[in-house]
Each structure stands twice: as structure tokens, then as C-alpha cells.
Coordinates of C-alpha atoms (C1' of nucleotides) in Angstrom, one line a residue:
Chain E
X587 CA 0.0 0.0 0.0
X588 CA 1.7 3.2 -1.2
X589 CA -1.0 6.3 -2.1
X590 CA 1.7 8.4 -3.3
X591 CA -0.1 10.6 -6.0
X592 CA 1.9 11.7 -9.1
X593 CA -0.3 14.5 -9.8
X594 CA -0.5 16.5 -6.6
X595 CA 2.0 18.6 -7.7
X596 CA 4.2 17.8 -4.4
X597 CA 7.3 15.8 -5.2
X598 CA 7.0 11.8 -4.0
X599 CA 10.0 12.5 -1.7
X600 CA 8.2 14.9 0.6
X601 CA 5.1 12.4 0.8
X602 CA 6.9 9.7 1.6
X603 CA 8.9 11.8 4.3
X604 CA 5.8 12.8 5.8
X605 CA 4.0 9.7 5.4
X606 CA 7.0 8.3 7.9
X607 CA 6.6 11.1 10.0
X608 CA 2.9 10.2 10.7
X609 CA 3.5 6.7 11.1
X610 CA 5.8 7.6 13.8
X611 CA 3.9 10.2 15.6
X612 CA 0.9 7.5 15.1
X613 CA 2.8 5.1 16.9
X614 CA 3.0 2.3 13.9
X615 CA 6.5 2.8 14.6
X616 CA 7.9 3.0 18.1
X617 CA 11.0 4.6 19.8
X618 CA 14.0 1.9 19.3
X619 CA 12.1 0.2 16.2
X620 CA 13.9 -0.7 13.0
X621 CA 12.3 0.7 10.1
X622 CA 12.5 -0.8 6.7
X623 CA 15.5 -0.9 5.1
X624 CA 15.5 1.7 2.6
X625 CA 15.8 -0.7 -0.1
X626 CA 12.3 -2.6 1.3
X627 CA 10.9 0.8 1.2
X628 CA 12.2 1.8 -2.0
X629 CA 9.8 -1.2 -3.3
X630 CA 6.8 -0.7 -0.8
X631 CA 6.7 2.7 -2.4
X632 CA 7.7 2.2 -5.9
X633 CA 10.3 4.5 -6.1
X634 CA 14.0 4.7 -6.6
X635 CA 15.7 4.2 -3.7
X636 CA 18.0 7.7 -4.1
X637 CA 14.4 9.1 -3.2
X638 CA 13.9 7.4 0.2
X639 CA 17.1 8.5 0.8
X640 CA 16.2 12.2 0.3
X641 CA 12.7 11.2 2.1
X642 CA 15.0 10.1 5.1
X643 CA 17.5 12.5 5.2
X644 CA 14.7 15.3 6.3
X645 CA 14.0 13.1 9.1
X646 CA 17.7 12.4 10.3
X647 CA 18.6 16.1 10.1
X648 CA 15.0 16.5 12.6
X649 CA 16.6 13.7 14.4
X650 CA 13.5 11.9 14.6
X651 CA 15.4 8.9 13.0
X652 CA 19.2 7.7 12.9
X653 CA 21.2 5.5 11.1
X654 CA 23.9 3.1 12.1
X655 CA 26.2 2.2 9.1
X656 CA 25.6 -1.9 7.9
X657 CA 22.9 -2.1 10.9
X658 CA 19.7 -0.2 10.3
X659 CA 17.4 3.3 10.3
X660 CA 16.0 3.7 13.8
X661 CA 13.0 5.6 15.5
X662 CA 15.1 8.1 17.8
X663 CA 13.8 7.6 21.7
X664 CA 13.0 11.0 22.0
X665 CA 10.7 12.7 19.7
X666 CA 11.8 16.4 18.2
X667 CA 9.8 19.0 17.5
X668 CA 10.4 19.5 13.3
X669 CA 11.2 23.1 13.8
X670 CA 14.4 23.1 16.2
X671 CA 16.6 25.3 14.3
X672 CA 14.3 26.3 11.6
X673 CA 13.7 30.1 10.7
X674 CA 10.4 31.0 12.0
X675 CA 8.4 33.8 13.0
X676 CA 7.0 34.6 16.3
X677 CA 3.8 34.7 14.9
X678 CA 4.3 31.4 12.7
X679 CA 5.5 29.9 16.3
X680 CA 2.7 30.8 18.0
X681 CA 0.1 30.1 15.5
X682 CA 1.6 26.4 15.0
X683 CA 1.4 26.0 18.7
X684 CA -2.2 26.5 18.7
X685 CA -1.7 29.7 20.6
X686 CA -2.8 33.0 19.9
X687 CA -0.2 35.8 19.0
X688 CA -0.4 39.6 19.4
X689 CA 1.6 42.7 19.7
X690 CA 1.5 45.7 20.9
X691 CA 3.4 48.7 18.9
X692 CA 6.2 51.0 21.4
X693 CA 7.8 52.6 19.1
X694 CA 8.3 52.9 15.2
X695 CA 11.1 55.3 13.9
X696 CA 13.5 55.7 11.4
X697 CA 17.2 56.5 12.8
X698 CA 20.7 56.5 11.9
X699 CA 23.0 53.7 12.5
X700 CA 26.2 53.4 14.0
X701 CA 29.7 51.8 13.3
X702 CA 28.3 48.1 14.8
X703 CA 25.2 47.9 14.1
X704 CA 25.8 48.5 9.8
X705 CA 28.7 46.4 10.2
X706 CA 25.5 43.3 10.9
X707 CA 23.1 44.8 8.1
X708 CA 26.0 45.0 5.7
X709 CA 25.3 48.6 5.2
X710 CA 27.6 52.2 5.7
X711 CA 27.4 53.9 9.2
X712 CA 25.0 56.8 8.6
X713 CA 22.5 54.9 6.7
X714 CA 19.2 55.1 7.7
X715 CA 17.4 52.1 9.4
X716 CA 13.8 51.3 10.8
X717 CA 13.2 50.6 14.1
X718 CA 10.5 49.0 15.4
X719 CA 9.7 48.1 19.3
X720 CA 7.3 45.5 19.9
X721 CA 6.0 44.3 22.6
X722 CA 4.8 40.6 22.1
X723 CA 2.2 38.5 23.3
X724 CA 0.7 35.1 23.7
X725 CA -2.1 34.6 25.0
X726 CA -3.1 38.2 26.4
X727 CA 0.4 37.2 28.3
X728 CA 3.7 39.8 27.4
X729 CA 6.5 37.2 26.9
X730 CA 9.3 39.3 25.1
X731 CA 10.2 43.0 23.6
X732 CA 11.6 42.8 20.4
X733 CA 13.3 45.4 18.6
X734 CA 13.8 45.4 14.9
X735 CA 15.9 47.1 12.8
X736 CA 15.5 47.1 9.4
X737 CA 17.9 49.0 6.4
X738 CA 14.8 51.8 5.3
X739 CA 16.1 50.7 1.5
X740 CA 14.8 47.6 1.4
X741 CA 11.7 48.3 3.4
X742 CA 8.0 48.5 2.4
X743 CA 7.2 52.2 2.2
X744 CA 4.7 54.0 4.8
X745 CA 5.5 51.1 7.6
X746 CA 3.9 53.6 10.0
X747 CA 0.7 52.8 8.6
X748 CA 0.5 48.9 9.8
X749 CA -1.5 47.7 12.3
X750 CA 1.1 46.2 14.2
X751 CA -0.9 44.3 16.7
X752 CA -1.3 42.2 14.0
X753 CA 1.0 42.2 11.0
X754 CA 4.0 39.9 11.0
X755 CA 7.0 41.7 10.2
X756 CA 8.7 38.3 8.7
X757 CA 5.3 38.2 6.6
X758 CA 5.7 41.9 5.1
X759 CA 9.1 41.7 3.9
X760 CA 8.8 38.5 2.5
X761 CA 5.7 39.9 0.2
X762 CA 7.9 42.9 -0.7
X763 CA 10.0 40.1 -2.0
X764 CA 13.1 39.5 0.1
X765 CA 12.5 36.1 1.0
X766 CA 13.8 35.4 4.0
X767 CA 15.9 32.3 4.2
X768 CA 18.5 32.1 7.1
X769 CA 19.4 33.4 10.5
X770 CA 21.8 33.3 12.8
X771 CA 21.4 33.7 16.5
X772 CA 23.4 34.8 19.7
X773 CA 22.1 33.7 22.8
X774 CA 22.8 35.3 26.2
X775 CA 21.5 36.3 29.5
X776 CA 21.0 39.5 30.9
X777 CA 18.8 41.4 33.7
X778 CA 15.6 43.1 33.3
X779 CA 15.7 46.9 33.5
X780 CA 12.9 49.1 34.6
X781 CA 11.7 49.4 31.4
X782 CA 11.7 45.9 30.6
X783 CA 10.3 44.9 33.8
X784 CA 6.9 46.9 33.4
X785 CA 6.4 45.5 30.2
X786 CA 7.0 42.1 30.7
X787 CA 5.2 42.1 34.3
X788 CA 8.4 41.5 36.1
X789 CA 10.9 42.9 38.4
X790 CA 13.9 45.0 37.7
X791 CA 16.8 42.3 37.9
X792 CA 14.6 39.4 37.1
X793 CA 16.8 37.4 34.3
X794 CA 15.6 37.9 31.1
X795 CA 17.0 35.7 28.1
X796 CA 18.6 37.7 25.3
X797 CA 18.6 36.8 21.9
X798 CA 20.5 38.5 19.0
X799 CA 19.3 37.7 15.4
X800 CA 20.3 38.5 12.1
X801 CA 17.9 37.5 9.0
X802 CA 19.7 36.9 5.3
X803 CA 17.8 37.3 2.4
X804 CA 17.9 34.4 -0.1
X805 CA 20.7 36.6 -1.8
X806 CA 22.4 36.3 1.3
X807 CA 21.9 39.9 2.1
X808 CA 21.0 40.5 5.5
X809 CA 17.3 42.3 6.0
X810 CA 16.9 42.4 10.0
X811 CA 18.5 42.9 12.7
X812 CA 16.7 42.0 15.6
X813 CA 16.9 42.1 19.9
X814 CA 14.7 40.1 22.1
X815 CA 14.5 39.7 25.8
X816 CA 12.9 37.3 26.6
X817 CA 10.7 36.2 30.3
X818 CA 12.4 32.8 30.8
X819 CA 9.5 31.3 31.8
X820 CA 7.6 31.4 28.6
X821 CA 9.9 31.2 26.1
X822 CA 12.1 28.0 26.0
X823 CA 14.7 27.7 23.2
X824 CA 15.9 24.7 22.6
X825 CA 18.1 22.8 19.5
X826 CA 19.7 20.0 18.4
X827 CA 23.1 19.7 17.7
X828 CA 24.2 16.8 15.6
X829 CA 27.6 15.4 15.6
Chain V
X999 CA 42.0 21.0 -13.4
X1000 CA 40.1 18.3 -10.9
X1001 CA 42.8 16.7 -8.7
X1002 CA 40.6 14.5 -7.1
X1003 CA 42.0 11.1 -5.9
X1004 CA 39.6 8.1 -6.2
X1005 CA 42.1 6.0 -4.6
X1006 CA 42.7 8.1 -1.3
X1007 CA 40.0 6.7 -0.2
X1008 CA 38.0 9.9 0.9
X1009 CA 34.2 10.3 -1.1
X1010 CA 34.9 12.4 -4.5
X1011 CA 32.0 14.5 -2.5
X1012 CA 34.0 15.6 0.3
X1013 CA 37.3 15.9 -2.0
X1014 CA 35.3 18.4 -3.6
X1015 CA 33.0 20.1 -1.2
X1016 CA 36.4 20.3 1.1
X1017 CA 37.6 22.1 -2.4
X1018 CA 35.1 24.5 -2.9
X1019 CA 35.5 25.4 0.9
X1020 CA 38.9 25.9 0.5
X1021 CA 38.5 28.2 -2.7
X1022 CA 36.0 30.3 -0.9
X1023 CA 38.2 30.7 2.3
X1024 CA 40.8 31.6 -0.1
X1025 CA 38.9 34.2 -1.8
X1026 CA 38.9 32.3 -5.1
X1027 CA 35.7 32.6 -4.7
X1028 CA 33.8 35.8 -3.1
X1029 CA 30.9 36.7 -1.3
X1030 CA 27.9 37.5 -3.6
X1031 CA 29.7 35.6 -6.1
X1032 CA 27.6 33.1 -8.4
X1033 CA 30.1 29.8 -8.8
X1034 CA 29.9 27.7 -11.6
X1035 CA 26.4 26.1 -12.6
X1036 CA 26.4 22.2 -11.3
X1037 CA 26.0 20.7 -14.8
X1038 CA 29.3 23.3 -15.3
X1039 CA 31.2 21.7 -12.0
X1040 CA 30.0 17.9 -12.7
X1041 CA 32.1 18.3 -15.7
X1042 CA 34.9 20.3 -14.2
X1043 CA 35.5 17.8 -12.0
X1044 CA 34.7 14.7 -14.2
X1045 CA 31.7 13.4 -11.7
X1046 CA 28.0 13.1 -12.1
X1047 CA 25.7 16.2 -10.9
X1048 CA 24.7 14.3 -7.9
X1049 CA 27.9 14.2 -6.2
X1050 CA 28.4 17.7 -7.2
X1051 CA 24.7 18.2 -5.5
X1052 CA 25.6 16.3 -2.6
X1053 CA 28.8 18.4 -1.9
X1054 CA 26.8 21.5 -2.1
X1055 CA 24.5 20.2 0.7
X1056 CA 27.1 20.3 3.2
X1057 CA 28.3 24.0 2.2
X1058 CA 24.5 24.8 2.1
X1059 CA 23.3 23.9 5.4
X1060 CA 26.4 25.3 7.0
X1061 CA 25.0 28.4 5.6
X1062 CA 28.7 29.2 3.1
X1063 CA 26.3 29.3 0.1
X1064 CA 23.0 29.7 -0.7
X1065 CA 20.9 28.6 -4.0
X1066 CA 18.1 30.7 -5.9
X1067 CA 15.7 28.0 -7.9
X1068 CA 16.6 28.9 -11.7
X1069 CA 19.4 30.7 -11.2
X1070 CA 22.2 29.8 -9.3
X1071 CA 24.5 29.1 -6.5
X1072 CA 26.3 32.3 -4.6
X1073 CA 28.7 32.4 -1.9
X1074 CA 26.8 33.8 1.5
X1075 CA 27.7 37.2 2.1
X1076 CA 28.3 36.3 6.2
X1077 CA 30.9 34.0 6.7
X1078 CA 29.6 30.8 9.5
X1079 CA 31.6 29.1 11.6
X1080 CA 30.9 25.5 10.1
X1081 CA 30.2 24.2 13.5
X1082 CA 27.5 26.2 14.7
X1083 CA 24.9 23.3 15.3
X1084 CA 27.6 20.6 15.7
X1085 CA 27.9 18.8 18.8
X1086 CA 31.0 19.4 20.5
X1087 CA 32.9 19.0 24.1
X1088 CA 33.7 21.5 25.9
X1089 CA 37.1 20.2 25.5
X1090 CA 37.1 20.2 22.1
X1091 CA 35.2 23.4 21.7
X1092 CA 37.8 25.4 23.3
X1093 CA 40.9 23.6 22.1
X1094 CA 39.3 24.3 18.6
X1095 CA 39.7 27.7 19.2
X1096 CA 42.9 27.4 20.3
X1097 CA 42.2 27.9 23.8
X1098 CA 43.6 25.8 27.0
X1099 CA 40.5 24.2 28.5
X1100 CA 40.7 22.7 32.1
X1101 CA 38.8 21.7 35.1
X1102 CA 37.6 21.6 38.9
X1103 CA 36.5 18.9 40.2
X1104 CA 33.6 20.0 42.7
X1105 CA 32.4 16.7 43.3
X1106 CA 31.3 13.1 42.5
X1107 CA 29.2 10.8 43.8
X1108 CA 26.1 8.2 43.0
X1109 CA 22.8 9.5 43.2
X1110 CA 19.3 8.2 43.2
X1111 CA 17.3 9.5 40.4
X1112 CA 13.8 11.4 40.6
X1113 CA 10.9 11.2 38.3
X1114 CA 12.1 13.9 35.9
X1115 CA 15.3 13.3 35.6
X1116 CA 14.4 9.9 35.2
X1117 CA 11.8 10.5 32.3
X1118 CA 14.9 12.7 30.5
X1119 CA 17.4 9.7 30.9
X1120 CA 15.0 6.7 29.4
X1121 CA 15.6 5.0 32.8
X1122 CA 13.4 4.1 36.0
X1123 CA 12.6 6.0 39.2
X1124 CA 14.8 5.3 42.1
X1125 CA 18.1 4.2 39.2
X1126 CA 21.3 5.0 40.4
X1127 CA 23.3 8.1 37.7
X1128 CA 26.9 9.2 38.3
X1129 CA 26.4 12.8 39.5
X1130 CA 30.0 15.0 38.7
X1131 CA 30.2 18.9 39.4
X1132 CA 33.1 20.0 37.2
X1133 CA 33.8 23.8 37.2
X1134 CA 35.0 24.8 33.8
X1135 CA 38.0 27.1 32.9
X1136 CA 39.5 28.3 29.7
X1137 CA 43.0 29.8 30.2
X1138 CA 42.7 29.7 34.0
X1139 CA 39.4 31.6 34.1
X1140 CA 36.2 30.2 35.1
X1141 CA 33.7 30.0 32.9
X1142 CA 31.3 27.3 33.8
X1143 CA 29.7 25.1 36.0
X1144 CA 28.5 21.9 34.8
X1145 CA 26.6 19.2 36.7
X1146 CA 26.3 15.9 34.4
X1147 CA 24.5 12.9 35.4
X1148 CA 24.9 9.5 33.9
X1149 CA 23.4 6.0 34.3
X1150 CA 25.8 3.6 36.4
X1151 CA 24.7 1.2 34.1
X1152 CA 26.6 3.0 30.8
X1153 CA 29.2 4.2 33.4
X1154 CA 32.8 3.2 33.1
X1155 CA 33.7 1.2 36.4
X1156 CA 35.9 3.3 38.8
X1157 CA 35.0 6.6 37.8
X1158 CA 35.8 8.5 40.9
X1159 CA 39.8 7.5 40.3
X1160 CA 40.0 9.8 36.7
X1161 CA 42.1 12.9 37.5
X1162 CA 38.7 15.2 36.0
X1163 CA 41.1 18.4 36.0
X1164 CA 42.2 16.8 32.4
X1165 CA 39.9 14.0 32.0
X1166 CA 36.9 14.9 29.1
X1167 CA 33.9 13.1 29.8
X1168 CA 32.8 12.7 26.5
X1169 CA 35.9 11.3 25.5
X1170 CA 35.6 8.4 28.4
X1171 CA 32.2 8.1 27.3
X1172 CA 33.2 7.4 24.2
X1173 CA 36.1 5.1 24.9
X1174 CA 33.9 2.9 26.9
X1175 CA 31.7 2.2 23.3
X1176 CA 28.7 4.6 23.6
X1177 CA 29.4 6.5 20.7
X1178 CA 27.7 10.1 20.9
X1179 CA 25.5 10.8 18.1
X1180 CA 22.8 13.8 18.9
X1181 CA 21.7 16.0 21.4
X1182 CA 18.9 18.8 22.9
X1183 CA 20.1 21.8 24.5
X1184 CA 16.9 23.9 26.0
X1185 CA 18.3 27.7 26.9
X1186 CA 17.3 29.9 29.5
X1187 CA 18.7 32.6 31.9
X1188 CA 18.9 32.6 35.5
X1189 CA 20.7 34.1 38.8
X1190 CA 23.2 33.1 39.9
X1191 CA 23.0 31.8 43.8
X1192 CA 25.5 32.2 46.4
X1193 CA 27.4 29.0 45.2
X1194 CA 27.4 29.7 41.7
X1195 CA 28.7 33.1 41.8
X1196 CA 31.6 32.0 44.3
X1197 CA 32.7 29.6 42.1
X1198 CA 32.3 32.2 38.7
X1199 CA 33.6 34.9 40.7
X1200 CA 30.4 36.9 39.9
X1201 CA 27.4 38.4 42.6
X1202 CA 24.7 36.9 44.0
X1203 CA 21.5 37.8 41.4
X1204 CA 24.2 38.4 38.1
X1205 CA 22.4 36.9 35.4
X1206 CA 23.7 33.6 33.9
X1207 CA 23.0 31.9 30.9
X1208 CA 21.9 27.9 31.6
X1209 CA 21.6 25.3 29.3
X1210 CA 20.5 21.7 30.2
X1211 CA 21.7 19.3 28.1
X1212 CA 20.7 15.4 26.8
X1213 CA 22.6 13.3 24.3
X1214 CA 22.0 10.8 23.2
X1215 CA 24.4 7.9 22.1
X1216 CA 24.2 6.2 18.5
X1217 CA 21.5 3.8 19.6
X1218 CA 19.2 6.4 20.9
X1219 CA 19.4 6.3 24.0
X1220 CA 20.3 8.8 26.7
X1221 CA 23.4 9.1 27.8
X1222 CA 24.0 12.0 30.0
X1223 CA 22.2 14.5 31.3
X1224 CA 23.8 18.0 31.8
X1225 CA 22.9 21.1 33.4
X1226 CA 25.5 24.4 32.7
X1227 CA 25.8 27.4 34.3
X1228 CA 27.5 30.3 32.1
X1229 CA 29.3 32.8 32.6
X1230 CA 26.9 35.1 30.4
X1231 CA 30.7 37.4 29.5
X1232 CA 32.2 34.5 28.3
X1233 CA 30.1 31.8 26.7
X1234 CA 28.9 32.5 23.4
X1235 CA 25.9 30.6 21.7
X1236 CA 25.1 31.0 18.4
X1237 CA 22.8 29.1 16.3
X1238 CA 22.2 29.0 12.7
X1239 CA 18.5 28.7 11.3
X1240 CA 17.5 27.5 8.1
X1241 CA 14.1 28.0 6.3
Chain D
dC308 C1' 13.6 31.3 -25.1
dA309 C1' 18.0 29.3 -22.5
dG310 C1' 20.0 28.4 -18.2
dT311 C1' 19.5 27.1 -13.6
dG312 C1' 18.3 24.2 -9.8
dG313 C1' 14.6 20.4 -8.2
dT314 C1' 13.2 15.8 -8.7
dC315 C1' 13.7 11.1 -10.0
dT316 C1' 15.4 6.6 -12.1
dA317 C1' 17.7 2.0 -12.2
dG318 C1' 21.1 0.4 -11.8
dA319 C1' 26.3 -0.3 -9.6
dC320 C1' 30.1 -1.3 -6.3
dC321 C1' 31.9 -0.4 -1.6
dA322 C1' 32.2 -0.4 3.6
dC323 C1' 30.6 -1.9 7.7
dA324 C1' 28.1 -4.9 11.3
dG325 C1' 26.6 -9.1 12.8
dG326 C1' 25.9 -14.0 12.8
Chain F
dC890 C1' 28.3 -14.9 4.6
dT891 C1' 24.1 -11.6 4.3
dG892 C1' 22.0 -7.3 4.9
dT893 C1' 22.6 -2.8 5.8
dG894 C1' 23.7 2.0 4.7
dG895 C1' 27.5 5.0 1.8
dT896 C1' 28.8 6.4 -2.5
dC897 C1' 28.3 7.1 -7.5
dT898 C1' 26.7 7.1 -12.4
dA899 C1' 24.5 8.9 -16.7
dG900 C1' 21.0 9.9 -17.9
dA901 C1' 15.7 12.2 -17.8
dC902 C1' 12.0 15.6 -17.3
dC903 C1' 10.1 19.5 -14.6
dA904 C1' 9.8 24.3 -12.4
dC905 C1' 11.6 28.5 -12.0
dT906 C1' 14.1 32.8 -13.4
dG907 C1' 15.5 36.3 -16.4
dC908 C1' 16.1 37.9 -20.9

DNA sequence: CAGTGGTCTAGACCACAGG
DNA sequence: CTGTGGTCTAGACCACTGC
């Protein structure tokens, strides 16, 4: 029994991938199991087996399955979330969580960069960027300011005129076509000023977890420059590192 | 000009991905640059577009290039570590970087196990784990604290008689056949306690940056369970996301 | 339109693990 | 030894981009 369809339009390696992936999360295959071998599955599905190796190699990079040369392809004990160190939006997050995202707007202003922060954007000191200060929410609940800084050149025009409590900013600049495609994050701790504190309902000094983000364009440009503090007690960020 | 050696016995796709790095490190090759088509390279180098493809993977994901459907393959204007979501000792880690890693030993002992940490190792309430409290220095400066617990049962025997000021636990680990293979950091910030900031030479309530840890050996399974306290000055984590 | 990367095939031989 | 995953080929057609 196969049911891969040749005319949906999406390619068989991604159906098979997810077909697996449901069969885990279903339980047909357990924790420790041996699955197929990918030439067995190769046959059960008809296809080459170069394909159920590209099927696989989704889930081994999730780490929902690994391989041990001349033995097998095994269910990984414990299961992974798909999105661990994939690019994604607070409100894509949130949304995919079953949780409902919101912002409110601090500040929106256009300013003059300095020395370090171009040197991230890949732009000259003195350029102009836009700034935006957002305090988000999930839930009704603030869980993290987030300030954005975006080079005005490749923003939308009129970005004052967004209703922020609701647009995505990920969303906006990807349909003014820089598709975002990459990012790279510094994590760190720091403590809660009195700013900070009143709007995330805290105290000054509580710990806050600070994340540093730059976003590349897919030509490897980067678009945003972005600072998060975050409470600690509703954000969790957590990866997988492979050997 | 190819060079490649089919009877080194190294994959032509790492002979040639390790190439391509090398060309781009080398400035053979610069950022924003387009490099050759891979029909173009599969000939250059006298091997079929699928090893070409599959030596691009590795430079993709590591974030060095990046690809536009119809129309080519650049070189990635930031430069990434290649490491970034690699799992890595601390020893390693710092001797990488051409650092002098050593170590405290605060203490070791056997421990019975709880319910959660239980749940986190794949073993049953009321197990025995190896607790050790190692405090962390690179160059003579501390940096962190880490607290790893392992099942006696994957333990080497005798682990108490290890000098831990040089010994790398995931090297023993290792050596005694549990190959690592995989693990989940979560990230969060907290203060540091009387203890901790003795031992970092900080203040009580400076923030730090803590990371709990589980890897996971080839088969799957658990193998240790790590809690780190970081010097938020002196530990840097960066991550790379991908779309 | 031509050029590019995206997907896919139907084989092949090798390296490794385990019985 | 058998079965597994690791590497590799020499094609093919499709989807997307930019001219």
C-alpha cells in the first residue's frame, strides 16, 4: 500500500517523508524500532531508492530517526519537534502551537545607525534604518520585547501605517519580496531593567533571556537585525546539535 | 583541473566540497559571487551532478552558500563558523579555538534519580546516575559550571579514580563504546545563587545563561544529562537557522 | 527562449556490522 | 556470509528565473 499521488503537484520525496513522520507520531513505529530498510521501502513505495534516501535525510537532520552504518534506520527515543533550528516567526510559532499571537506597537522610527550595528546589516554607518519596538504577546500574556531594525532601502514604504498588533513583520518583507531564508542567533542572559520589567510584568533584575538575530535574504543579504528579551519562563529555546 | 583522488579513499564528494571550501576561504571565490552552474562543476570535476549536489549540501546547510531555484548558487555574504549546530565537548570546543580548557572537580558521587530526571534519561525511578560537578576554565578563568549525570549502568567502572582536572567526559564516554550521536540543549537565563557566583567569581542575582543538556548515544538512547551554568561574559551561543 | 536548480530513475560497487 | 547503509553514475524531465 503506497498512495503516493503523481499528480498533486508535491514531489513523492516529501510524501513519503511525511507519510513516515505520521507513522511515527501515530505510533506504527515505536521509539528503538527498526524501520524498513531503505531498499524494502524503495519497493513498498515504488520509487527509486536515491528518493527514500532524500525522504530520510529530512528526518535524520530533525533527528527523529538515525542511522547506524551496515545495521539499520531507527525511530530516535526521543521525539523532536520539526522546527528546532528552523527560521520561524514569532507569529508562525505561535500560530503552529495552537496559541494565539499579538503585539502591541512602542515605538516605530526611522534612525541612523552606528559603526556596529551597519557592520550586521551590511550597510555604511550613517544609513538610515527602521526601528520597530514590539512588545509581544501570547495569549493576552507579554513574553518578550523585540526590537527590529530594518535598512529603510529595502523596506516597504509607509510602515507607520501597519496595524502592528497584527501584522507579521517576517510576513511583510517576504511579500515585498526578500525572501527570508537564514538566520543566525546569539544567545545570552541579561537582567531586566525598569523598562523591561513593566512591560514584561516582572521585576527589575529578574533574568531575562537575550537573543540577537540576524535575518539573510535568499541573496544572502541580510534584511533584520533583531533584539529580544525574553521572560524565561515562557519562552524556551531549545536545538539539536548533531555530531 | 580536478585533482581528485579516487584511490585516497575519501568520497569524491567531500574531496570536492572540502575544495570548494577551500576556494572560498581563499577568496577564489567571493561573497555574492555566483560559482559555476552544477551541470558546469559535474564536468569540471569529471563526476555526475549528484555528487556535485551532494557536496553542495554540506556548504548549504552550513549556511557558506546559498541557492536561488533557476538561477544559481552564490557564496553567502556572512561568513559561518561550520560548526554552529555541531555537537561538541567543551574540551574540544575550546581547544578548537585554540584555547587551554581545564577543570575543577567540585564533586562526585552516586545519586538516586527522581521522576524527571528519570523521564529525561529513558531510565526508571529510584536508578542509580553518576552525578559529577566539574567547574569549567578556559585559560585559568572560570567559565562554567556543569553538573552531568549518567546512568551507572553506561558508566565506566571506577570513575571516581579519573584525574577530572584533564579527563573529558565525553571522551571516556566514548572510549567505553557509547558512541555520541545527537543532542537537545533547551536555553534559558537565570541568577546566579551564592554558590554559583563564588565559584564564577560573579554576585549573587548576576544573570547567567543555563543550558541543560541530553545526548543521546548512537542507539538512541540517553546518555547523559547535563545542566551548565554560564558565565553570560564569556560563553557564546550561536545558532544557525534555516528555512 | 536558454540556463538554472529540483526531482527522479535503475542500476552499480563499496564499507561496515553481525551472525 | 548476508544485509545494511554509503557512494556514485548517466542519464531524464520538470519548475523556476530572467532575458
Amino acid at each position: 500500500m503506497n498512495s503516493l499521488s503523481h499528480i498533486s503537484g508535491i514531489p513523492l520525496y516529501i510524501q513519503i517523508r511525511e507519510k513516515l513522520r505520521q507513522d511515527i507520531s501515530h505510533g506504527l513505529l515505536l521509539p528503538g524500532q527498526k524501520i524498513p530498510s531503505e531498499d524494502q521501502l524503495a519497493k513498498q513505495f515504488g520509487v527509486s531508492r536515491m528518493t527514500i534516501r532524500q525522504s530520510l535525510a529530512g528526518l535524520l537532520s530533525e533527528g527523529l530517526l538515525h542511522k547506524q552504518h551496515g545495521v539499520g534506520t531507527y525511530v530516535s527515543h526521543v521525539r523532536i519537534a520539526a522546527n528546532y533550528t528552523r527560521m520561524t516567526s514569532f507569529t508562525q510559532d505561535a500560530l503552529a502551537q495552537g496559541k494565539n499571537p499579538s503585539s502591541e506597537l512602542i515605538d516605530i522610527k526611522k534612525s541612523v545607525v552606528g559603526e556596529e550595528i551597519a557592520k550586521l546589516l551590511a550597510i555604511h554607518k550613517g544609513d538610515i534604518v527602521v526601528c520597530l519596538k514590539r512588545l509581544r504577546k501570547i495569549n493576552e500574556h507579554p513574553v518578550a520585547i523585540q526590537i527590529s531594525q530594518v535598512p529603510e532601502k529595502i523596506c516597504p514604504p509607509e510602515l507607520e501605517n501597519y496595524d502592528w498588533s497584527r501584522q507579521s513583520l517576517f510576513e511583510l518583507l517576504e511579500a515585498h519580496g526578500h525572501r527570508l531564508n537564514r538566520a543566525i542567533e546569539t544567545i545570552n542572559a541579561r537582567l531586566a531593567d525598569k523598562e523591561q520589567a513593566k512591560l514584561l510584568g516582572l521585576h527589575i533584575g529578574d533574568p531575562l533571556l537575550y537573543i540577537e538575530r540576524i535575518t539573510f535574504g535568499d541573496n544572502g543579504m541580510p534584511v533584520e537585525f533583531v533584539e529580544m528579551y525574553n521572560r524565561p519562563d515562557s519562552y524556551r529555546c531549545t536545538i539539536t546539535l548533531t555530531r
